[in-house]
Coordinates of C-alpha atoms in Angstrom, one line a residue:
Chain A
X27 CA 58.3 66.1 50.4
X28 CA 61.0 68.2 52.0
X29 CA 61.0 71.9 52.3
X30 CA 64.2 72.1 50.3
X31 CA 62.6 70.6 47.2
X32 CA 59.8 73.2 47.1
X33 CA 61.8 76.4 46.9
X34 CA 65.2 75.1 45.9
X35 CA 66.7 76.9 48.8
X36 CA 67.4 75.8 52.3
X37 CA 64.9 77.1 54.8
X38 CA 66.3 76.0 58.2
X39 CA 63.0 76.5 60.1
X40 CA 61.0 74.5 57.6
X41 CA 63.5 71.7 57.8
X42 CA 63.3 71.6 61.6
X43 CA 59.5 71.5 61.5
X44 CA 59.6 68.6 59.1
X45 CA 61.9 66.6 61.4
X46 CA 59.5 64.8 63.8
X47 CA 62.1 64.2 66.5
X48 CA 63.2 67.8 66.4
X49 CA 59.6 69.0 66.6
X50 CA 59.0 66.6 69.5
X51 CA 62.1 68.1 71.2
X52 CA 60.8 71.6 70.7
X53 CA 57.4 70.7 72.2
X54 CA 59.0 69.1 75.3
X55 CA 61.3 72.0 75.8
X56 CA 58.4 74.4 75.4
X57 CA 56.4 72.5 78.1
X58 CA 59.4 72.7 80.5
X59 CA 59.9 76.4 79.8
X60 CA 56.2 77.1 80.5
X61 CA 56.5 75.0 83.7
X62 CA 59.5 77.1 84.8
X63 CA 57.9 80.4 84.0
X64 CA 54.6 79.6 85.7
X65 CA 55.9 77.4 88.5
X66 CA 54.2 79.2 91.4
X67 CA 50.8 79.0 89.7
X68 CA 51.2 75.4 88.4
X69 CA 52.5 73.8 91.5
X70 CA 49.6 72.4 93.6
X71 CA 51.6 72.8 96.9
X72 CA 54.4 74.7 98.4
X73 CA 57.6 72.9 97.3
X74 CA 59.4 73.5 100.6
X75 CA 56.7 73.3 103.3
X76 CA 57.0 70.0 105.2
X77 CA 54.0 68.0 106.3
X78 CA 55.4 65.1 108.3
X79 CA 51.9 63.6 108.7
X80 CA 51.8 63.0 105.0
X81 CA 55.3 61.5 104.4
X82 CA 56.0 59.0 101.7
X83 CA 52.4 59.0 100.3
X84 CA 52.0 57.2 96.9
X85 CA 50.6 59.2 94.0
X86 CA 47.0 60.3 94.7
X87 CA 44.6 63.0 93.6
X88 CA 45.9 65.5 96.2
X89 CA 49.5 64.6 95.5
X90 CA 49.7 63.5 91.8
X91 CA 53.3 62.2 92.1
X92 CA 53.2 61.4 95.8
X93 CA 55.1 63.0 98.7
X94 CA 58.7 62.6 99.9
X95 CA 60.2 61.6 103.2
X96 CA 59.4 65.0 104.6
X97 CA 55.9 65.1 103.3
X98 CA 56.6 67.5 100.5
X99 CA 54.7 67.3 97.2
X100 CA 57.0 65.7 94.6
X101 CA 55.2 67.2 91.6
X102 CA 55.5 70.7 93.1
X103 CA 59.1 70.2 93.8
X104 CA 59.7 69.0 90.3
X105 CA 57.9 71.9 88.7
X106 CA 60.0 74.3 90.8
X107 CA 63.2 72.4 89.9
X108 CA 62.7 73.1 86.2
X109 CA 63.5 76.7 87.0
X110 CA 66.9 75.7 88.5
X111 CA 67.8 73.3 85.7
X112 CA 66.9 75.6 82.9
X113 CA 68.6 78.6 84.6
X114 CA 71.8 76.6 85.0
X115 CA 71.6 75.4 81.5
X116 CA 71.0 78.8 80.0
X117 CA 73.6 80.6 82.1
X118 CA 76.3 78.0 81.7
X119 CA 75.7 77.5 78.0
X120 CA 75.4 81.3 77.4
X121 CA 78.7 82.0 79.2
X122 CA 80.6 79.1 77.7
X123 CA 79.3 79.6 74.1
X124 CA 80.0 83.3 74.1
X125 CA 83.4 83.2 75.8
X126 CA 84.5 80.0 74.0
X127 CA 83.5 81.4 70.6
X128 CA 85.3 84.6 71.2
X129 CA 88.4 82.8 72.3
X130 CA 88.2 80.4 69.4
X131 CA 87.6 83.3 67.0
X132 CA 90.6 85.2 68.3
X133 CA 92.8 82.1 68.4
X134 CA 92.0 80.9 64.9
X135 CA 92.2 84.4 63.3
X136 CA 95.5 85.4 65.0
X137 CA 97.3 82.1 64.5
X138 CA 100.9 81.6 65.5
X139 CA 102.0 81.4 69.0
X140 CA 98.8 82.8 70.6
X141 CA 96.8 80.1 68.8
X142 CA 99.2 77.5 69.9
X143 CA 99.0 78.6 73.6
X144 CA 95.2 78.7 73.6
X145 CA 94.9 75.3 71.9
X146 CA 97.3 73.7 74.3
X147 CA 95.3 75.1 77.2
X148 CA 92.1 73.5 75.8
X149 CA 94.0 70.3 75.4
X150 CA 94.7 70.3 79.1
X151 CA 91.0 70.8 79.9
X152 CA 90.0 68.2 77.4
X153 CA 92.4 65.7 78.8
X154 CA 90.3 65.2 81.9
X155 CA 86.8 63.7 81.8
X156 CA 84.5 66.6 82.1
X157 CA 82.4 65.5 85.0
X158 CA 85.5 64.5 87.0
X159 CA 87.0 68.0 86.5
X160 CA 83.7 69.6 87.5
X161 CA 83.7 67.4 90.6
X162 CA 87.2 68.6 91.5
X163 CA 86.3 72.3 91.0
X164 CA 83.0 72.0 92.9
X165 CA 84.8 70.1 95.6
X166 CA 87.4 72.8 95.9
X167 CA 85.0 75.7 95.7
X168 CA 82.5 74.1 98.0
X169 CA 79.0 72.8 97.3
X170 CA 76.3 75.1 96.0
X171 CA 74.5 76.1 92.8
X172 CA 76.7 79.0 91.9
X173 CA 79.8 76.9 92.3
X174 CA 78.2 74.2 90.2
X175 CA 77.7 76.7 87.4
X176 CA 81.3 78.0 87.8
X177 CA 82.6 74.4 87.6
X178 CA 80.5 73.6 84.5
X179 CA 81.4 76.9 82.8
X180 CA 85.1 76.4 83.5
X181 CA 85.2 73.1 81.6
X182 CA 82.5 73.9 79.0
X183 CA 84.2 76.6 77.0
X184 CA 86.9 74.4 75.4
X185 CA 84.5 72.7 73.0
X186 CA 83.2 75.9 71.6
X187 CA 86.8 77.4 71.3
X188 CA 87.9 74.4 69.3
X189 CA 84.9 74.3 67.1
X190 CA 85.0 78.0 66.3
X191 CA 88.7 77.9 65.8
X192 CA 88.3 75.2 63.2
X193 CA 85.6 77.1 61.3
X194 CA 87.6 80.3 61.5
X195 CA 90.7 78.6 60.0
X196 CA 88.8 77.6 56.9
X197 CA 86.8 80.8 56.6
X198 CA 89.8 83.1 57.0
X199 CA 91.3 81.7 53.8
X200 CA 88.3 82.6 51.7
X201 CA 88.7 85.2 49.0
X202 CA 86.0 87.5 50.4
X203 CA 88.1 88.0 53.5
X204 CA 91.0 89.2 51.4
X205 CA 88.7 91.3 49.3
X206 CA 87.3 93.0 52.4
X207 CA 90.9 93.6 53.6
X208 CA 91.6 95.1 50.2
X209 CA 88.8 97.6 50.7
X210 CA 90.5 98.8 53.9
X211 CA 88.7 96.7 56.6
X212 CA 90.4 96.2 60.0
X213 CA 91.0 92.9 61.7
X214 CA 88.3 93.3 64.3
X215 CA 85.7 94.3 61.7
X216 CA 86.5 91.2 59.6
X217 CA 86.5 88.9 62.6
X218 CA 83.1 90.0 63.9
X219 CA 81.2 91.1 60.8
X220 CA 82.5 88.5 58.2
X221 CA 83.8 85.5 60.0
X222 CA 81.6 85.2 63.1
X223 CA 78.3 84.8 61.1
X224 CA 79.9 81.9 59.3
X225 CA 80.5 80.0 62.5
X226 CA 77.1 80.8 64.2
X227 CA 75.4 77.7 62.8
X228 CA 77.7 75.1 64.3
X229 CA 77.8 77.0 67.6
X230 CA 74.0 77.1 67.8
X231 CA 73.9 73.3 67.3
X232 CA 76.6 72.8 69.9
X233 CA 74.9 75.1 72.4
X234 CA 71.6 73.2 72.0
X235 CA 73.3 69.9 72.6
X236 CA 75.2 71.6 75.4
X237 CA 72.0 72.5 77.2
X238 CA 71.3 68.8 77.6
X239 CA 74.8 68.1 78.8
X240 CA 74.7 70.9 81.3
X241 CA 71.4 69.9 82.8
X242 CA 72.6 66.4 83.1
X243 CA 75.9 67.4 84.6
X244 CA 74.4 69.8 87.1
X245 CA 71.9 67.1 88.1
X246 CA 74.9 64.7 88.5
X247 CA 76.7 67.1 90.7
X248 CA 73.6 67.7 92.8
X249 CA 73.1 63.9 93.1
X250 CA 76.5 63.7 94.5
X251 CA 75.7 66.5 97.0
X252 CA 77.9 69.2 95.4
X253 CA 75.1 71.1 93.7
X254 CA 71.8 72.2 95.1
X255 CA 71.6 72.1 98.9
X256 CA 68.5 71.2 100.8
X257 CA 65.8 72.3 100.8
X258 CA 66.2 73.7 97.3
X259 CA 64.2 71.5 94.9
X260 CA 66.5 70.1 92.2
X261 CA 66.1 66.9 90.1
X262 CA 69.5 65.4 90.8
X263 CA 69.2 66.1 94.6
X264 CA 65.6 64.7 94.6
X265 CA 66.8 61.6 92.8
X266 CA 69.5 61.2 95.5
X267 CA 67.3 61.8 98.5
X268 CA 64.8 59.2 97.2
X269 CA 67.3 56.5 96.9
X270 CA 67.0 55.0 100.4
X271 CA 63.2 54.6 99.8
X272 CA 63.5 52.9 96.4
X273 CA 61.7 49.7 97.6
X274 CA 59.0 51.4 99.6
X275 CA 58.4 54.7 97.7
X276 CA 59.5 54.2 94.1
X277 CA 58.0 57.5 93.0
X278 CA 60.6 59.6 94.8
X279 CA 63.4 58.8 92.5
X280 CA 61.6 57.7 89.4
X281 CA 59.9 61.0 88.4
X282 CA 62.9 63.3 88.8
X283 CA 64.9 60.7 86.9
X284 CA 62.4 60.6 84.1
X285 CA 62.3 64.4 84.0
X286 CA 66.1 64.6 83.6
X287 CA 66.0 62.0 80.9
X288 CA 63.2 63.6 78.9
X289 CA 64.7 67.1 78.9
X290 CA 68.2 65.9 77.9
X291 CA 66.7 63.8 75.2
X292 CA 64.6 66.7 74.0
X293 CA 67.6 69.0 73.7
X294 CA 69.5 66.3 71.8
X295 CA 66.6 65.8 69.4
X296 CA 66.5 69.6 68.8
X297 CA 70.2 69.8 68.4
X298 CA 70.3 67.0 65.8
X299 CA 67.5 68.7 63.9
X300 CA 69.3 72.0 63.9
X301 CA 72.4 70.3 62.7
X302 CA 70.5 68.8 59.8
X303 CA 69.0 72.2 59.0
X304 CA 72.1 74.3 59.3
X305 CA 74.7 71.8 58.0
X306 CA 74.3 72.5 54.3
X307 CA 76.3 69.6 53.1
X308 CA 74.1 67.0 54.7
X309 CA 70.7 66.1 53.5
X310 CA 67.9 66.9 55.9
X311 CA 66.5 63.9 57.8
X312 CA 63.5 62.3 56.2
X313 CA 61.4 63.1 59.2
X314 CA 60.8 59.7 60.7
Chain B
X1412 CA 106.0 111.9 40.2
X1413 CA 104.9 108.4 39.2
X1414 CA 101.9 106.9 41.0
X1415 CA 103.6 103.7 41.7
X1416 CA 107.3 103.0 41.7
X1417 CA 108.6 99.6 42.6
X1418 CA 112.4 99.5 43.1
X1419 CA 114.4 96.3 43.5
X1420 CA 111.6 94.4 45.1
X1421 CA 112.2 90.9 46.3
X1422 CA 109.7 88.6 47.8
X1423 CA 110.9 85.4 49.4
X1424 CA 109.6 82.7 51.7
X1425 CA 111.9 81.0 54.1
X1426 CA 112.5 77.4 53.1
X1427 CA 114.1 74.4 54.6
X1428 CA 117.4 75.0 53.0
X1429 CA 117.3 78.1 50.7
X1430 CA 114.6 80.7 50.8
X1431 CA 112.1 80.4 47.9
X1432 CA 112.4 83.7 46.0
X1433 CA 109.1 84.1 44.2
X1434 CA 109.8 87.6 42.9
X1435 CA 113.3 89.1 42.4
X1436 CA 114.7 92.3 41.2
X1437 CA 111.4 93.8 40.3
X1438 CA 111.4 97.4 39.0
X1439 CA 108.2 98.9 37.8
X1440 CA 107.0 102.5 37.3
X1441 CA 103.5 103.5 36.6
X1442 CA 102.6 107.1 35.9
X1443 CA 99.3 108.8 36.5
X1444 CA 96.6 107.5 34.2
X1445 CA 98.9 104.9 32.7
X1446 CA 98.0 101.3 32.4
X1447 CA 100.6 98.7 33.0
X1448 CA 100.3 95.0 32.2
X1449 CA 102.1 92.3 34.1
X1450 CA 102.0 89.2 32.0
X1451 CA 103.2 85.7 32.6
X1452 CA 101.9 82.2 33.2
X1453 CA 100.4 80.9 36.4
X1454 CA 102.9 80.7 39.2
X1455 CA 105.4 83.2 37.8
X1456 CA 104.9 85.6 40.8
X1457 CA 102.4 88.1 39.4
X1458 CA 99.9 87.8 42.2
X1459 CA 102.6 87.9 44.8
X1460 CA 103.7 91.2 43.6
X1461 CA 100.1 92.5 43.7
X1462 CA 99.6 91.3 47.2
X1463 CA 103.0 92.6 48.1
X1464 CA 102.0 96.1 47.0
X1465 CA 98.8 95.7 49.2
X1466 CA 100.9 94.3 52.0
X1467 CA 98.6 91.3 52.3
X1468 CA 101.1 88.5 51.8
X1469 CA 101.2 85.8 54.5
X1470 CA 103.2 86.9 57.5
X1471 CA 106.1 84.6 56.8
X1472 CA 106.8 86.3 53.4
X1473 CA 110.0 88.5 53.4
X1474 CA 109.9 91.6 51.3
X1475 CA 112.9 93.8 50.5
X1476 CA 113.2 96.8 48.3
X1477 CA 110.9 99.7 48.0
X1478 CA 107.3 100.3 46.9
X1479 CA 106.6 104.0 46.5
X1480 CA 103.0 105.2 46.2
X1481 CA 103.0 108.9 45.3
X1482 CA 106.3 109.3 47.2
X1483 CA 105.3 107.2 50.2
X1484 CA 107.2 104.0 50.9
X1485 CA 104.5 101.5 51.5
X1486 CA 106.9 98.9 53.0
X1487 CA 107.8 101.2 55.9
X1488 CA 104.3 102.3 56.8
X1489 CA 102.7 101.2 60.0
X1490 CA 99.8 98.8 59.6
X1491 CA 97.2 101.4 60.5
X1492 CA 98.4 103.8 57.8
X1493 CA 98.4 100.9 55.3
X1494 CA 94.9 100.0 56.2
X1495 CA 93.8 103.6 55.3
X1496 CA 95.6 103.3 51.9
X1497 CA 93.9 100.0 51.0
X1498 CA 90.6 100.7 49.2
X1499 CA 91.1 104.4 49.2
X1500 CA 94.4 105.0 47.3
X1501 CA 95.0 101.5 45.9
X1502 CA 92.0 99.3 45.0
X1503 CA 92.1 95.7 43.9
X1504 CA 89.8 93.4 42.0
X1505 CA 90.1 89.6 41.8
X1506 CA 89.6 86.8 39.4
X1507 CA 86.5 85.3 40.8
X1508 CA 83.9 88.0 41.7
X1509 CA 81.6 85.4 43.2
X1510 CA 84.1 84.4 45.8
X1511 CA 84.9 88.0 46.7
X1512 CA 81.5 88.6 48.2
X1513 CA 80.5 87.2 51.5
X1514 CA 77.6 84.8 50.7
X1515 CA 76.0 85.5 54.0
X1516 CA 75.8 89.3 53.6
X1517 CA 73.6 91.3 51.3
X1518 CA 75.3 92.8 48.3
X1519 CA 74.2 96.3 49.3
X1520 CA 75.7 96.0 52.8
X1521 CA 79.0 94.9 51.3
X1522 CA 79.1 97.7 48.7
X1523 CA 78.4 100.2 51.5
X1524 CA 81.4 98.9 53.5
X1525 CA 83.7 100.8 51.2
X1526 CA 82.0 104.1 52.0
X1527 CA 82.0 103.3 55.7
X1528 CA 85.7 102.3 55.9
X1529 CA 87.1 105.5 54.4
X1530 CA 84.6 108.3 53.7
X1531 CA 83.2 108.1 57.3
X1532 CA 79.8 108.1 55.8
X1533 CA 76.8 107.5 58.1
X1534 CA 75.1 104.2 57.5
X1535 CA 72.2 106.1 55.9
X1536 CA 74.5 108.1 53.6
X1537 CA 76.5 105.1 52.5
X1538 CA 73.3 103.2 51.7
X1539 CA 72.2 106.1 49.6
X1540 CA 75.5 106.2 47.8
X1541 CA 75.4 102.4 47.3
X1542 CA 71.9 102.5 45.8
X1543 CA 73.1 105.3 43.5
X1544 CA 76.1 103.3 42.5
X1545 CA 74.0 100.2 41.8
X1546 CA 71.7 102.3 39.7
X1547 CA 74.6 103.6 37.6
X1548 CA 75.6 100.1 36.9
X1549 CA 72.3 99.5 35.3
X1550 CA 70.8 97.3 38.0
X1551 CA 67.0 97.5 38.0
X1552 CA 65.3 98.5 41.2
X1553 CA 68.5 99.1 43.2
X1554 CA 66.6 99.7 46.4
X1555 CA 65.2 96.1 46.2
X1556 CA 68.4 94.6 44.9
X1557 CA 70.3 96.2 47.8
X1558 CA 68.9 93.5 50.0
X1559 CA 69.7 90.6 47.7
X1560 CA 72.5 88.1 48.3
X1561 CA 75.5 87.5 46.0
X1562 CA 74.0 84.2 44.6
X1563 CA 71.2 86.2 43.2
X1564 CA 73.5 88.2 40.8
X1565 CA 75.1 87.0 37.6
X1566 CA 78.9 86.7 37.3
X1567 CA 79.2 89.6 34.9
X1568 CA 77.1 91.8 37.2
X1569 CA 79.1 90.8 40.2
X1570 CA 82.4 91.8 38.5
X1571 CA 80.8 95.1 37.5
X1572 CA 79.9 95.6 41.1
X1573 CA 83.4 94.7 42.3
X1574 CA 84.9 97.2 39.8
X1575 CA 82.5 99.9 40.8
X1576 CA 83.3 99.3 44.5
X1577 CA 87.0 99.4 43.8
X1578 CA 86.7 102.7 41.9
X1579 CA 84.0 104.2 44.2
X1580 CA 86.5 106.4 46.1
X1581 CA 88.6 107.3 43.0
X1582 CA 91.8 105.5 44.0
X1583 CA 95.1 106.5 42.4
X1584 CA 95.8 102.9 41.4
X1585 CA 93.7 99.9 40.6
X1586 CA 95.3 96.5 40.7
X1587 CA 93.2 94.1 38.6
X1588 CA 94.2 90.4 39.1
X1589 CA 92.9 88.4 36.1
X1590 CA 89.7 90.5 36.1
X1591 CA 88.0 88.7 33.2
X1592 CA 89.2 85.2 33.4
X1593 CA 86.1 83.9 35.1
X1594 CA 83.7 85.6 32.7
X1595 CA 82.4 84.4 29.4
X1596 CA 83.7 85.9 26.1
X1597 CA 80.9 88.3 25.3
X1598 CA 80.7 89.8 28.8
X1599 CA 84.5 89.9 28.9
X1600 CA 84.7 92.4 26.0
X1601 CA 82.0 94.6 27.5
X1602 CA 83.6 94.7 30.9
X1603 CA 87.0 95.4 29.5
X1604 CA 85.6 98.4 27.5
X1605 CA 83.7 99.7 30.6
X1606 CA 86.8 99.4 32.7
X1607 CA 88.9 101.2 30.1
X1608 CA 86.4 104.1 29.9
X1609 CA 86.1 104.5 33.6
X1610 CA 89.8 104.5 34.2
X1611 CA 90.3 107.1 31.5
X1612 CA 87.5 109.3 33.0
X1613 CA 88.9 109.2 36.5
X1614 CA 92.6 109.3 35.4
X1615 CA 93.3 106.2 37.6
X1616 CA 96.4 104.1 36.9
X1617 CA 96.0 100.4 36.3
X1618 CA 98.2 97.5 37.1
X1619 CA 96.7 94.6 35.2
X1620 CA 97.8 91.1 36.1
X1621 CA 97.0 88.6 33.5
X1622 CA 98.0 85.7 31.3
X1623 CA 95.6 86.9 28.6
X1624 CA 97.5 88.8 26.0
X1625 CA 94.2 89.9 24.4
X1626 CA 93.0 92.0 27.3
X1627 CA 96.5 93.3 27.9
X1628 CA 96.6 94.5 24.3
X1629 CA 93.3 96.2 24.8
X1630 CA 93.9 97.9 28.1
X1631 CA 97.6 98.5 28.6
X1632 CA 100.0 101.2 27.5
X1633 CA 103.0 99.3 28.7
X1634 CA 103.6 95.6 29.4
X1635 CA 106.1 93.7 31.6
X1636 CA 106.6 90.0 30.9
X1637 CA 107.5 87.9 33.9
X1638 CA 109.1 84.5 34.1
X1639 CA 110.1 82.6 37.2
X1640 CA 109.8 85.6 39.5
X1641 CA 111.7 88.0 37.3
X1642 CA 110.7 90.6 34.7
X1643 CA 112.3 89.4 31.5
X1644 CA 111.1 92.1 29.2
X1645 CA 109.4 95.4 29.6
X1646 CA 108.3 97.8 26.9
X1647 CA 105.4 99.5 25.2
X1648 CA 102.5 97.3 24.2
X1649 CA 103.4 97.6 20.6
X1650 CA 107.0 96.7 21.1
X1651 CA 106.2 93.6 23.3
X1652 CA 103.4 92.3 21.1
X1653 CA 104.9 93.0 17.7
X1654 CA 108.7 92.9 18.2
X1655 CA 109.3 90.7 21.2
X1656 CA 113.0 90.4 22.0
X1657 CA 113.2 87.9 24.8
X1658 CA 112.9 84.2 23.9
X1659 CA 110.3 83.7 26.6
X1660 CA 108.1 86.6 25.3
X1661 CA 108.2 85.0 21.9
X1662 CA 107.3 81.6 23.5
X1663 CA 104.4 83.2 25.3
X1664 CA 103.1 84.9 22.2
X1665 CA 103.4 81.6 20.3
X1666 CA 101.4 79.9 23.1
X1667 CA 98.7 82.5 22.8
X1668 CA 98.5 81.7 19.1
X1669 CA 97.6 78.2 20.1
X1670 CA 101.0 76.6 20.0
X1671 CA 102.6 74.5 22.5
X1672 CA 102.2 75.5 26.1
X1673 CA 104.7 75.0 28.9
X1674 CA 104.6 75.3 32.6
X1675 CA 107.2 76.8 34.9
X1676 CA 109.2 74.1 36.6
X1677 CA 109.2 75.1 40.3
X1678 CA 112.9 74.5 40.5
X1679 CA 113.6 77.8 38.6
X1680 CA 112.9 79.6 41.9
X1681 CA 115.8 77.8 43.5
X1682 CA 118.3 78.7 40.7
X1683 CA 121.1 80.7 42.3
X1684 CA 122.7 81.9 39.1
X1685 CA 122.0 82.1 35.5
X1686 CA 118.9 83.1 33.5
X1687 CA 115.6 81.8 35.0
X1688 CA 114.5 80.7 31.5
X1689 CA 117.7 78.9 30.7
X1690 CA 116.4 75.4 31.3
X1691 CA 113.7 75.8 28.8
X1692 CA 115.1 78.4 26.4
X1693 CA 115.3 77.3 22.8
X1694 CA 118.2 79.7 22.2
X1695 CA 120.3 79.1 25.3
X1696 CA 124.0 79.5 25.3
X1697 CA 126.6 78.6 27.9
X1698 CA 126.8 82.1 29.3
X1699 CA 123.1 81.9 30.2
X1700 CA 123.7 79.2 32.7
X1701 CA 126.5 81.0 34.4
X1702 CA 125.4 84.6 34.8
X1703 CA 122.0 86.2 35.5
X1704 CA 121.5 88.7 32.7
X1705 CA 120.8 92.3 33.9
X1706 CA 117.8 94.4 32.7
X1707 CA 119.1 96.4 29.8
X1708 CA 117.0 98.5 27.5
X1709 CA 113.9 96.8 28.8
X1710 CA 115.0 93.2 28.2
X1711 CA 116.8 90.7 30.4
X1712 CA 118.6 88.5 27.8
X1713 CA 122.1 88.3 26.6
X1714 CA 121.0 87.6 23.1
X1715 CA 119.2 90.9 22.8
X1716 CA 121.8 93.1 24.4

């Protein structure tokens, strides 16, 4: 049944495709990426233009998801908001995964006092609940999307650093590292050519799960008013601005909330699927 | 001038109370084209000496004494210089060829590393050299096999590849740490013969580390027997194998003939005086417990002096 059985070797892509949840995750993420790429063409209305005569309309043919308190099309705003969420996700995850991995690689390979200092620094960051620390940073730096990204990046790298360091510690002791040194390889070469490829699998899984976490956290910061500022369309901010109208216009908060949930769930499904596919010790999920 | 001369080498690890001395008072000299065997059971310090020569021991290891490679003291070289010597002047092969190759990298890319590190070959030239080398080893369709991963090669072929890589740049000295232990008997004989022929052709010296008297007898001109971190007897292959003088050498030869085996008690590394073999020696005398015997005429034993 599984792809592993057929060829006797692990084919990560085949395993992901056999995992229904991971496939579902990929499809959902694909839809959101397309929505982000083609937002101006897909959105039926201008996401920012106000039309006070049409405020708080329920879903209709003209406004599929209704209008908000300023008469703006909720669907159009949501489509444009995918751009912001995905951009924050990609940027923050990209920055944290790369910087965290390099720090972890360096820390684990060097060992000794350097390692000790870096790991105690990550301990300090990990001692605070992530979102609280992000709140503090965003609060100090002031509200705004750039500062949201900075705050999330500042707290996000520690996980990657710890993960990579752990993998490096075990890989560094393998004979082929010694054998390569014996051939005359330098430390930098060994770190990047021989050890880094070994840790890419776990990092990829963590980065995928991290996309979901980042999108959720940035929405949370926007919900609290520290992220996207009006009139920029953002899911968390939309959710927040719809709150006073929950009884009269349920669609204002419901649809952005659903979008956040579905995207985060999709990234988690994909991350789990990747984990099954890349984690050789574990059997792939049975696909149901 | 000898290719390798080790003088008074001591390797110790700092311990809670006393340092743990894993190799003590080591004197070895290997001339050009000569093969030297370093024999002894597991844990006697053979591999520590090999890694000490390569300067690849863990950072907490303390080395004293001198290791001269063609008149250059390796222990006082800066790291950069040492890195240029590894692989070019001293090569090393290990016990398990399968674990010496990175499973995530193609075999061809790994062989070509040796050309890139030292000969400053372009990637294209080193690929050509690699394919030529693989062809010489009798690998079919080397262009295709270049892109294969380590698990697609047999153990014997991998050890051939490791040997060919080690000798690709014609080093002055090859350190072989149990090169055939992981191989099956028929392949073992073939590879030992191939190694012997290649070394003779290139006039490369060999430091063979093994507990296998058979391959030492086949490859080595001279043999040093180690026990508990010390060389207890050193002499020509003939002398050691036929007329051993140290009680431990005799015990080792008996063990090789299928008689009783014994393991080093780790406490011997903490003995501050006396012969290391004293606790287990069948011929011990009171003097052996009091004084460490010196190396005299190639043997470290009062009974033979």
